Protein backbone atom coordinates (compact mmCIF):
# COMPACT_ATOMS: atom_id res chain seq x y z
CA UNK A 1 0.00 0.00 0.00
CA UNK A 2 2.87 2.40 0.74
CA UNK A 3 3.98 2.19 -2.89
CA UNK A 4 0.47 3.00 -4.13
CA UNK A 5 0.20 5.96 -1.75
CA UNK A 6 3.61 7.27 -2.82
CA UNK A 7 2.63 7.11 -6.50
CA UNK A 8 -0.80 8.67 -5.91
CA UNK A 9 0.75 11.61 -4.07
CA UNK A 10 3.17 12.31 -6.91
CA UNK A 11 0.56 11.99 -9.69
CA UNK A 12 -2.00 14.12 -7.87
CA UNK A 13 0.36 16.86 -6.70
CA UNK A 14 -0.35 16.16 -3.05
CA UNK A 15 2.48 18.38 -1.74
CA UNK A 16 1.27 21.39 -3.73
CA UNK A 17 -2.31 20.91 -2.53
CA UNK A 18 -1.12 20.72 1.07
CA UNK A 19 0.85 23.94 0.71
CA UNK A 20 -2.07 25.84 -0.82
CA UNK A 21 -4.78 24.72 1.63
CA UNK A 22 -4.88 24.45 5.41
CA UNK A 23 -7.23 21.74 6.65
CA UNK A 24 -7.11 23.20 10.16
CA UNK A 25 -8.10 26.68 8.95
CA UNK A 26 -10.88 25.29 6.76
CA UNK A 27 -12.36 23.41 9.73
CA UNK A 28 -12.15 26.56 11.86
CA UNK A 29 -14.03 28.52 9.21
CA UNK A 30 -16.75 25.87 9.05
CA UNK A 31 -17.02 25.84 12.83
CA UNK A 32 -17.62 29.60 12.86
CA UNK A 33 -20.18 29.49 10.07
CA UNK A 34 -21.59 25.97 9.42
CA UNK A 35 -24.31 27.41 7.17
CA UNK A 36 -21.68 28.07 4.51
CA UNK A 37 -21.99 24.40 3.47
CA UNK A 38 -25.28 24.02 1.53
CA UNK A 39 -24.91 20.21 1.42
CA UNK A 40 -24.29 19.91 5.16
CA UNK A 41 -27.40 17.83 5.94
CA UNK A 42 -26.86 15.43 3.03
CA UNK A 43 -23.22 15.00 4.04
CA UNK A 44 -24.30 14.21 7.60
CA UNK A 45 -26.74 11.56 6.38
CA UNK A 46 -24.19 9.97 4.06
CA UNK A 47 -21.48 10.01 6.73
CA UNK A 48 -23.80 8.25 9.17
CA UNK A 49 -24.59 5.60 6.56
CA UNK A 50 -20.92 4.78 6.03
CA UNK A 51 -20.14 1.47 7.70
CA UNK A 52 -17.13 0.78 9.90
CA UNK A 53 -16.31 -2.21 12.08
CA UNK A 54 -14.40 -0.20 14.70
CA UNK A 55 -14.76 3.30 16.12
CA UNK A 56 -17.85 3.92 14.00
CA UNK A 57 -18.83 7.29 15.47
CA UNK A 58 -15.27 8.65 15.46
CA UNK A 59 -14.67 7.66 11.85
CA UNK A 60 -18.05 8.95 10.69
CA UNK A 61 -17.25 12.32 12.24
CA UNK A 62 -13.94 12.35 10.41
CA UNK A 63 -15.69 11.64 7.09
CA UNK A 64 -18.23 14.36 7.88
CA UNK A 65 -15.45 16.89 8.46
CA UNK A 66 -13.51 15.83 5.35
CA UNK A 67 -16.54 16.16 3.06
CA UNK A 68 -17.61 19.51 4.56
CA UNK A 69 -14.08 20.85 4.15
CA UNK A 70 -14.02 19.70 0.51
CA UNK A 71 -17.35 21.43 -0.13
CA UNK A 72 -16.07 24.69 1.32
CA UNK A 73 -12.76 24.90 -0.55
CA UNK A 74 -14.04 23.58 -3.91
CA UNK A 75 -17.11 25.76 -4.67
CA UNK A 76 -16.96 24.81 -8.37
CA UNK A 77 -17.72 21.19 -7.46
CA UNK A 78 -20.98 19.98 -6.00
CA UNK A 79 -21.09 17.30 -3.29
CA UNK A 80 -22.61 14.12 -4.65
CA UNK A 81 -23.81 11.08 -2.77
CA UNK A 82 -21.17 8.38 -3.05
CA UNK A 83 -18.22 10.66 -2.34
CA UNK A 84 -18.48 9.42 1.26
CA UNK A 85 -17.17 6.04 0.09
CA UNK A 86 -14.03 7.61 -1.35
CA UNK A 87 -13.53 9.57 1.88
CA UNK A 88 -13.95 6.36 3.90
CA UNK A 89 -11.55 4.48 1.62
CA UNK A 90 -8.83 7.13 1.87
CA UNK A 91 -9.34 7.42 5.63
CA UNK A 92 -8.84 3.67 6.04
CA UNK A 93 -5.91 3.43 3.62
CA UNK A 94 -4.03 6.50 4.89
CA UNK A 95 -5.06 6.06 8.54
CA UNK A 96 -5.05 9.83 9.02
CA UNK A 97 -7.91 12.31 8.61
CA UNK A 98 -5.79 15.20 7.35
CA UNK A 99 -3.94 13.07 4.79
CA UNK A 100 -7.26 11.64 3.57
CA UNK A 101 -8.56 15.18 3.08
CA UNK A 102 -5.52 16.34 1.09
CA UNK A 103 -5.44 13.31 -1.21
CA UNK A 104 -9.20 13.61 -1.87
CA UNK A 105 -8.84 17.34 -2.56
CA UNK A 106 -5.93 16.59 -4.90
CA UNK A 107 -8.10 14.00 -6.67
CA UNK A 108 -10.80 16.63 -7.25
CA UNK A 109 -8.42 19.35 -8.40
CA UNK A 110 -5.94 17.52 -10.61
CA UNK A 111 -7.58 14.39 -12.06
CA UNK A 112 -10.53 13.50 -14.28
CA UNK A 113 -12.57 12.94 -11.13
CA UNK A 114 -13.27 16.64 -10.56
CA UNK A 115 -14.69 17.03 -14.06
CA UNK A 116 -17.59 14.79 -13.05
CA UNK A 117 -19.11 17.37 -10.70
CA UNK A 118 -19.10 20.53 -12.80
CA UNK A 119 -21.70 21.90 -15.24
CA UNK A 120 -24.63 19.98 -13.74
CA UNK A 121 -22.75 16.67 -13.92
CA UNK A 122 -22.76 16.76 -17.73
CA UNK A 123 -19.81 14.37 -17.91
CA UNK A 124 -21.62 11.79 -15.79
CA UNK A 125 -24.46 11.79 -18.31
CA UNK A 126 -21.91 11.49 -21.11
CA UNK A 127 -20.31 8.45 -19.49
CA UNK A 128 -23.72 6.80 -19.12
CA UNK A 129 -24.25 7.27 -22.85
CA UNK A 130 -20.77 6.01 -23.77
CA UNK A 131 -21.09 2.97 -21.50
CA UNK A 132 -24.45 2.09 -23.01
CA UNK A 133 -23.03 2.30 -26.53
CA UNK A 134 -20.04 0.14 -25.59
CA UNK A 135 -22.36 -2.49 -24.05
CA UNK A 136 -24.43 -2.42 -27.25
CA UNK A 137 -21.35 -3.04 -29.41
CA UNK A 138 -19.31 -5.44 -27.25
CA UNK A 139 -22.03 -7.22 -25.24
CA UNK A 140 -25.06 -7.16 -27.58
CA UNK A 141 -26.96 -9.97 -25.85
CA UNK A 142 -26.65 -8.26 -22.49
CA UNK A 143 -27.61 -4.93 -24.06
CA UNK A 144 -30.80 -6.43 -25.47
CA UNK A 145 -31.63 -8.05 -22.15
CA UNK A 146 -31.22 -4.75 -20.29
CA UNK A 147 -33.48 -3.11 -22.87
CA UNK A 148 -36.14 -5.81 -22.50
CA UNK A 149 -36.07 -5.60 -18.69
CA UNK A 150 -36.02 -1.78 -18.91
CA UNK A 151 -32.89 -1.49 -16.76
CA UNK A 152 -31.02 1.69 -17.66
CA UNK A 153 -27.27 2.06 -17.29
CA UNK A 154 -27.77 5.00 -14.92
CA UNK A 155 -29.59 2.69 -12.47
CA UNK A 156 -26.41 0.82 -11.59
CA UNK A 157 -23.37 2.58 -13.10
CA UNK A 158 -23.53 5.94 -11.33
CA UNK A 159 -21.74 4.47 -8.32
CA UNK A 160 -18.93 3.22 -10.58
CA UNK A 161 -18.14 6.72 -11.78
CA UNK A 162 -18.78 8.54 -8.50
CA UNK A 163 -17.13 6.11 -6.06
CA UNK A 164 -14.51 4.69 -8.46
CA UNK A 165 -15.62 1.30 -7.09
CA UNK A 166 -14.60 2.26 -3.52
CA UNK A 167 -18.12 1.30 -2.43
CA UNK A 168 -16.77 -2.27 -2.61
CA UNK A 169 -14.01 -1.63 -0.05
CA UNK A 170 -15.81 -2.65 3.13
CA UNK A 171 -16.87 -5.92 1.48
CA UNK A 172 -13.28 -6.89 0.70
CA UNK A 173 -11.85 -9.60 2.96
CA UNK A 174 -8.28 -8.28 3.02
CA UNK A 175 -8.78 -4.55 3.62
CA UNK A 176 -5.16 -4.12 4.62
CA UNK A 177 -4.19 -4.86 1.02
CA UNK A 178 -7.23 -4.63 -1.32
CA UNK A 179 -5.22 -5.49 -4.43
CA UNK A 180 -8.01 -5.25 -7.00
CA UNK A 181 -9.30 -1.91 -5.75
CA UNK A 182 -5.81 -0.43 -5.40
CA UNK A 183 -5.09 -1.44 -8.99
CA UNK A 184 -8.35 0.11 -10.21
CA UNK A 185 -7.34 3.40 -8.56
CA UNK A 186 -3.88 3.17 -10.17
CA UNK A 187 -5.46 2.65 -13.58
CA UNK A 188 -7.82 5.58 -13.07
CA UNK A 189 -4.98 7.95 -12.17
CA UNK A 190 -3.03 6.93 -15.27
CA UNK A 191 -5.90 6.52 -17.76
CA UNK A 192 -8.82 8.52 -16.33
CA UNK A 193 -12.40 7.45 -16.88
CA UNK A 194 -11.47 5.21 -19.80
CA UNK A 195 -10.23 2.76 -17.18
CA UNK A 196 -13.49 2.90 -15.19
CA UNK A 197 -15.49 2.25 -18.35
CA UNK A 198 -13.24 -0.68 -19.14
CA UNK A 199 -13.50 -2.15 -15.61
CA UNK A 200 -17.28 -1.76 -15.85
CA UNK A 201 -17.39 -3.69 -19.14
CA UNK A 202 -15.12 -6.43 -17.77
CA UNK A 203 -17.38 -6.65 -14.70
CA UNK A 204 -20.53 -6.96 -16.83
CA UNK A 205 -18.88 -9.52 -19.10
CA UNK A 206 -17.84 -11.53 -16.03
CA UNK A 207 -21.45 -11.69 -14.81
CA UNK A 208 -23.20 -11.56 -18.18
CA UNK A 209 -24.97 -14.93 -18.02
CA UNK A 210 -25.86 -14.49 -14.37
CA UNK A 211 -27.43 -11.10 -15.14
CA UNK A 212 -29.46 -12.50 -18.04
CA UNK A 213 -30.97 -15.17 -15.79
CA UNK A 214 -32.55 -12.63 -13.42
CA UNK A 215 -35.92 -10.89 -13.34
CA UNK A 216 -36.20 -7.09 -13.13
CA UNK A 217 -36.29 -6.97 -9.31
CA UNK A 218 -33.56 -9.59 -8.95
CA UNK A 219 -31.46 -7.87 -11.59
CA UNK A 220 -31.50 -4.48 -9.88
CA UNK A 221 -30.69 -6.05 -6.51
CA UNK A 222 -27.80 -7.97 -8.04
CA UNK A 223 -26.33 -5.03 -9.96
CA UNK A 224 -26.64 -2.52 -7.11
CA UNK A 225 -26.19 -4.64 -3.97
CA UNK A 226 -24.75 -8.07 -4.72
CA UNK A 227 -22.21 -7.31 -7.44
CA UNK A 228 -20.11 -4.96 -5.22
CA UNK A 229 -19.90 -7.81 -2.69
CA UNK A 230 -18.83 -10.39 -5.25
CA UNK A 231 -15.58 -12.33 -5.55
CA UNK A 232 -14.67 -10.05 -8.47
CA UNK A 233 -13.16 -7.51 -6.04
CA UNK A 234 -11.37 -10.00 -3.79
CA UNK A 235 -7.61 -10.55 -3.91
CA UNK A 236 -8.11 -14.11 -5.15
CA UNK A 237 -9.51 -12.66 -8.40
CA UNK A 238 -6.63 -10.26 -9.00
CA UNK A 239 -4.64 -12.25 -11.59
CA UNK A 240 -7.70 -13.27 -13.60
CA UNK A 241 -9.06 -9.73 -13.50
CA UNK A 242 -5.83 -8.17 -14.70
CA UNK A 243 -5.40 -10.74 -17.47
CA UNK A 244 -8.96 -10.12 -18.65
CA UNK A 245 -8.54 -6.36 -18.34
CA UNK A 246 -5.29 -6.29 -20.31
CA UNK A 247 -6.64 -8.57 -23.05
CA UNK A 248 -10.01 -6.86 -23.35
CA UNK A 249 -9.62 -4.11 -25.93
CA UNK A 250 -11.91 -1.11 -26.24
CA UNK A 251 -11.18 1.12 -29.20
CA UNK A 252 -10.47 4.74 -28.19
CA UNK A 253 -13.07 5.95 -30.68
CA UNK A 254 -15.76 4.27 -28.57
CA UNK A 255 -14.59 6.08 -25.43
CA UNK A 256 -14.20 9.48 -27.07
CA UNK A 257 -17.35 9.58 -29.16
C-alpha positions as a Python dict, from the first residue, in 0.01 Angstrom:
ca = {
    (1, 'X'): (0, 0, 0),
    (2, 'X'): (287, 240, 74),
    (3, 'X'): (398, 219, -289),
    (4, 'X'): (47, 300, -413),
    (5, 'X'): (20, 596, -175),
    (6, 'X'): (361, 727, -282),
    (7, 'X'): (263, 711, -650),
    (8, 'X'): (-80, 867, -591),
    (9, 'X'): (75, 1161, -407),
    (10, 'X'): (317, 1231, -691),
    (11, 'X'): (56, 1199, -969),
    (12, 'X'): (-200, 1412, -787),
    (13, 'X'): (36, 1686, -670),
    (14, 'X'): (-35, 1616, -305),
    (15, 'X'): (248, 1838, -174),
    (16, 'X'): (127, 2139, -373),
    (17, 'X'): (-231, 2091, -253),
    (18, 'X'): (-112, 2072, 107),
    (19, 'X'): (85, 2394, 71),
    (20, 'X'): (-207, 2584, -82),
    (21, 'X'): (-478, 2472, 163),
    (22, 'X'): (-488, 2445, 541),
    (23, 'X'): (-723, 2174, 665),
    (24, 'X'): (-711, 2320, 1016),
    (25, 'X'): (-810, 2668, 895),
    (26, 'X'): (-1088, 2529, 676),
    (27, 'X'): (-1236, 2341, 973),
    (28, 'X'): (-1215, 2656, 1186),
    (29, 'X'): (-1403, 2852, 921),
    (30, 'X'): (-1675, 2587, 905),
    (31, 'X'): (-1702, 2584, 1283),
    (32, 'X'): (-1762, 2960, 1286),
    (33, 'X'): (-2018, 2949, 1007),
    (34, 'X'): (-2159, 2597, 942),
    (35, 'X'): (-2431, 2741, 717),
    (36, 'X'): (-2168, 2807, 451),
    (37, 'X'): (-2199, 2440, 347),
    (38, 'X'): (-2528, 2402, 153),
    (39, 'X'): (-2491, 2021, 142),
    (40, 'X'): (-2429, 1991, 516),
    (41, 'X'): (-2740, 1783, 594),
    (42, 'X'): (-2686, 1543, 303),
    (43, 'X'): (-2322, 1500, 404),
    (44, 'X'): (-2430, 1421, 760),
    (45, 'X'): (-2674, 1156, 638),
    (46, 'X'): (-2419, 997, 406),
    (47, 'X'): (-2148, 1001, 673),
    (48, 'X'): (-2380, 825, 917),
    (49, 'X'): (-2459, 560, 656),
    (50, 'X'): (-2092, 478, 603),
    (51, 'X'): (-2014, 147, 770),
    (52, 'X'): (-1713, 78, 990),
    (53, 'X'): (-1631, -221, 1208),
    (54, 'X'): (-1440, -20, 1470),
    (55, 'X'): (-1476, 330, 1612),
    (56, 'X'): (-1785, 392, 1400),
    (57, 'X'): (-1883, 729, 1547),
    (58, 'X'): (-1527, 865, 1546),
    (59, 'X'): (-1467, 766, 1185),
    (60, 'X'): (-1805, 895, 1069),
    (61, 'X'): (-1725, 1232, 1224),
    (62, 'X'): (-1394, 1235, 1041),
    (63, 'X'): (-1569, 1164, 709),
    (64, 'X'): (-1823, 1436, 788),
    (65, 'X'): (-1545, 1689, 846),
    (66, 'X'): (-1351, 1583, 535),
    (67, 'X'): (-1654, 1616, 306),
    (68, 'X'): (-1761, 1951, 456),
    (69, 'X'): (-1408, 2085, 415),
    (70, 'X'): (-1402, 1970, 51),
    (71, 'X'): (-1735, 2143, -13),
    (72, 'X'): (-1607, 2469, 132),
    (73, 'X'): (-1276, 2490, -55),
    (74, 'X'): (-1404, 2358, -391),
    (75, 'X'): (-1711, 2576, -467),
    (76, 'X'): (-1696, 2481, -837),
    (77, 'X'): (-1772, 2119, -746),
    (78, 'X'): (-2098, 1998, -600),
    (79, 'X'): (-2109, 1730, -329),
    (80, 'X'): (-2261, 1412, -465),
    (81, 'X'): (-2381, 1108, -277),
    (82, 'X'): (-2117, 838, -305),
    (83, 'X'): (-1822, 1066, -234),
    (84, 'X'): (-1848, 942, 126),
    (85, 'X'): (-1717, 604, 9),
    (86, 'X'): (-1403, 761, -135),
    (87, 'X'): (-1353, 957, 188),
    (88, 'X'): (-1395, 636, 390),
    (89, 'X'): (-1155, 448, 162),
    (90, 'X'): (-883, 713, 187),
    (91, 'X'): (-934, 742, 563),
    (92, 'X'): (-884, 367, 604),
    (93, 'X'): (-591, 343, 362),
    (94, 'X'): (-403, 650, 489),
    (95, 'X'): (-506, 606, 854),
    (96, 'X'): (-505, 983, 902),
    (97, 'X'): (-791, 1231, 861),
    (98, 'X'): (-579, 1520, 735),
    (99, 'X'): (-394, 1307, 479),
    (100, 'X'): (-726, 1164, 357),
    (101, 'X'): (-856, 1518, 308),
    (102, 'X'): (-552, 1634, 109),
    (103, 'X'): (-544, 1331, -121),
    (104, 'X'): (-920, 1361, -187),
    (105, 'X'): (-884, 1734, -256),
    (106, 'X'): (-593, 1659, -490),
    (107, 'X'): (-810, 1400, -667),
    (108, 'X'): (-1080, 1663, -725),
    (109, 'X'): (-842, 1935, -840),
    (110, 'X'): (-594, 1752, -1061),
    (111, 'X'): (-758, 1439, -1206),
    (112, 'X'): (-1053, 1350, -1428),
    (113, 'X'): (-1257, 1294, -1113),
    (114, 'X'): (-1327, 1664, -1056),
    (115, 'X'): (-1469, 1703, -1406),
    (116, 'X'): (-1759, 1479, -1305),
    (117, 'X'): (-1911, 1737, -1070),
    (118, 'X'): (-1910, 2053, -1280),
    (119, 'X'): (-2170, 2190, -1524),
    (120, 'X'): (-2463, 1998, -1374),
    (121, 'X'): (-2275, 1667, -1392),
    (122, 'X'): (-2276, 1676, -1773),
    (123, 'X'): (-1981, 1437, -1791),
    (124, 'X'): (-2162, 1179, -1579),
    (125, 'X'): (-2446, 1179, -1831),
    (126, 'X'): (-2191, 1149, -2111),
    (127, 'X'): (-2031, 845, -1949),
    (128, 'X'): (-2372, 680, -1912),
    (129, 'X'): (-2425, 727, -2285),
    (130, 'X'): (-2077, 601, -2377),
    (131, 'X'): (-2109, 297, -2150),
    (132, 'X'): (-2445, 209, -2301),
    (133, 'X'): (-2303, 230, -2653),
    (134, 'X'): (-2004, 14, -2559),
    (135, 'X'): (-2236, -249, -2405),
    (136, 'X'): (-2443, -242, -2725),
    (137, 'X'): (-2135, -304, -2941),
    (138, 'X'): (-1931, -544, -2725),
    (139, 'X'): (-2203, -722, -2524),
    (140, 'X'): (-2506, -716, -2758),
    (141, 'X'): (-2696, -997, -2585),
    (142, 'X'): (-2665, -826, -2249),
    (143, 'X'): (-2761, -493, -2406),
    (144, 'X'): (-3080, -643, -2547),
    (145, 'X'): (-3163, -805, -2215),
    (146, 'X'): (-3122, -475, -2029),
    (147, 'X'): (-3348, -311, -2287),
    (148, 'X'): (-3614, -581, -2250),
    (149, 'X'): (-3607, -560, -1869),
    (150, 'X'): (-3602, -178, -1891),
    (151, 'X'): (-3289, -149, -1676),
    (152, 'X'): (-3102, 169, -1766),
    (153, 'X'): (-2727, 206, -1729),
    (154, 'X'): (-2777, 500, -1492),
    (155, 'X'): (-2959, 269, -1247),
    (156, 'X'): (-2641, 82, -1159),
    (157, 'X'): (-2337, 258, -1310),
    (158, 'X'): (-2353, 594, -1133),
    (159, 'X'): (-2174, 447, -832),
    (160, 'X'): (-1893, 322, -1058),
    (161, 'X'): (-1814, 672, -1178),
    (162, 'X'): (-1878, 854, -850),
    (163, 'X'): (-1713, 611, -606),
    (164, 'X'): (-1451, 469, -846),
    (165, 'X'): (-1562, 130, -709),
    (166, 'X'): (-1460, 226, -352),
    (167, 'X'): (-1812, 130, -243),
    (168, 'X'): (-1677, -227, -261),
    (169, 'X'): (-1401, -163, -5),
    (170, 'X'): (-1581, -265, 313),
    (171, 'X'): (-1687, -592, 148),
    (172, 'X'): (-1328, -689, 70),
    (173, 'X'): (-1185, -960, 296),
    (174, 'X'): (-828, -828, 302),
    (175, 'X'): (-878, -455, 362),
    (176, 'X'): (-516, -412, 462),
    (177, 'X'): (-419, -486, 102),
    (178, 'X'): (-723, -463, -132),
    (179, 'X'): (-522, -549, -443),
    (180, 'X'): (-801, -525, -700),
    (181, 'X'): (-930, -191, -575),
    (182, 'X'): (-581, -43, -540),
    (183, 'X'): (-509, -144, -899),
    (184, 'X'): (-835, 11, -1021),
    (185, 'X'): (-734, 340, -856),
    (186, 'X'): (-388, 317, -1017),
    (187, 'X'): (-546, 265, -1358),
    (188, 'X'): (-782, 558, -1307),
    (189, 'X'): (-498, 795, -1217),
    (190, 'X'): (-303, 693, -1527),
    (191, 'X'): (-590, 652, -1776),
    (192, 'X'): (-882, 852, -1633),
    (193, 'X'): (-1240, 745, -1688),
    (194, 'X'): (-1147, 521, -1980),
    (195, 'X'): (-1023, 276, -1718),
    (196, 'X'): (-1349, 290, -1519),
    (197, 'X'): (-1549, 225, -1835),
    (198, 'X'): (-1324, -68, -1914),
    (199, 'X'): (-1350, -215, -1561),
    (200, 'X'): (-1728, -176, -1585),
    (201, 'X'): (-1739, -369, -1914),
    (202, 'X'): (-1512, -643, -1777),
    (203, 'X'): (-1738, -665, -1470),
    (204, 'X'): (-2053, -696, -1683),
    (205, 'X'): (-1888, -952, -1910),
    (206, 'X'): (-1784, -1153, -1603),
    (207, 'X'): (-2145, -1169, -1481),
    (208, 'X'): (-2320, -1156, -1818),
    (209, 'X'): (-2497, -1493, -1802),
    (210, 'X'): (-2586, -1449, -1437),
    (211, 'X'): (-2743, -1110, -1514),
    (212, 'X'): (-2946, -1250, -1804),
    (213, 'X'): (-3097, -1517, -1579),
    (214, 'X'): (-3255, -1263, -1342),
    (215, 'X'): (-3592, -1089, -1334),
    (216, 'X'): (-3620, -709, -1313),
    (217, 'X'): (-3629, -697, -931),
    (218, 'X'): (-3356, -959, -895),
    (219, 'X'): (-3146, -787, -1159),
    (220, 'X'): (-3150, -448, -988),
    (221, 'X'): (-3069, -605, -651),
    (222, 'X'): (-2780, -797, -804),
    (223, 'X'): (-2633, -503, -996),
    (224, 'X'): (-2664, -252, -711),
    (225, 'X'): (-2619, -464, -397),
    (226, 'X'): (-2475, -807, -472),
    (227, 'X'): (-2221, -731, -744),
    (228, 'X'): (-2011, -496, -522),
    (229, 'X'): (-1990, -781, -269),
    (230, 'X'): (-1883, -1039, -525),
    (231, 'X'): (-1558, -1233, -555),
    (232, 'X'): (-1467, -1005, -847),
    (233, 'X'): (-1316, -751, -604),
    (234, 'X'): (-1137, -1000, -379),
    (235, 'X'): (-761, -1055, -391),
    (236, 'X'): (-811, -1411, -515),
    (237, 'X'): (-951, -1266, -840),
    (238, 'X'): (-663, -1026, -900),
    (239, 'X'): (-464, -1225, -1159),
    (240, 'X'): (-770, -1327, -1360),
    (241, 'X'): (-906, -973, -1350),
    (242, 'X'): (-583, -817, -1470),
    (243, 'X'): (-540, -1074, -1747),
    (244, 'X'): (-896, -1012, -1865),
    (245, 'X'): (-854, -636, -1834),
    (246, 'X'): (-529, -629, -2031),
    (247, 'X'): (-664, -857, -2305),
    (248, 'X'): (-1001, -686, -2335),
    (249, 'X'): (-962, -411, -2593),
    (250, 'X'): (-1191, -111, -2624),
    (251, 'X'): (-1118, 112, -2920),
    (252, 'X'): (-1047, 474, -2819),
    (253, 'X'): (-1307, 595, -3068),
    (254, 'X'): (-1576, 427, -2857),
    (255, 'X'): (-1459, 608, -2543),
    (256, 'X'): (-1420, 948, -2707),
    (257, 'X'): (-1735, 958, -2916),
}
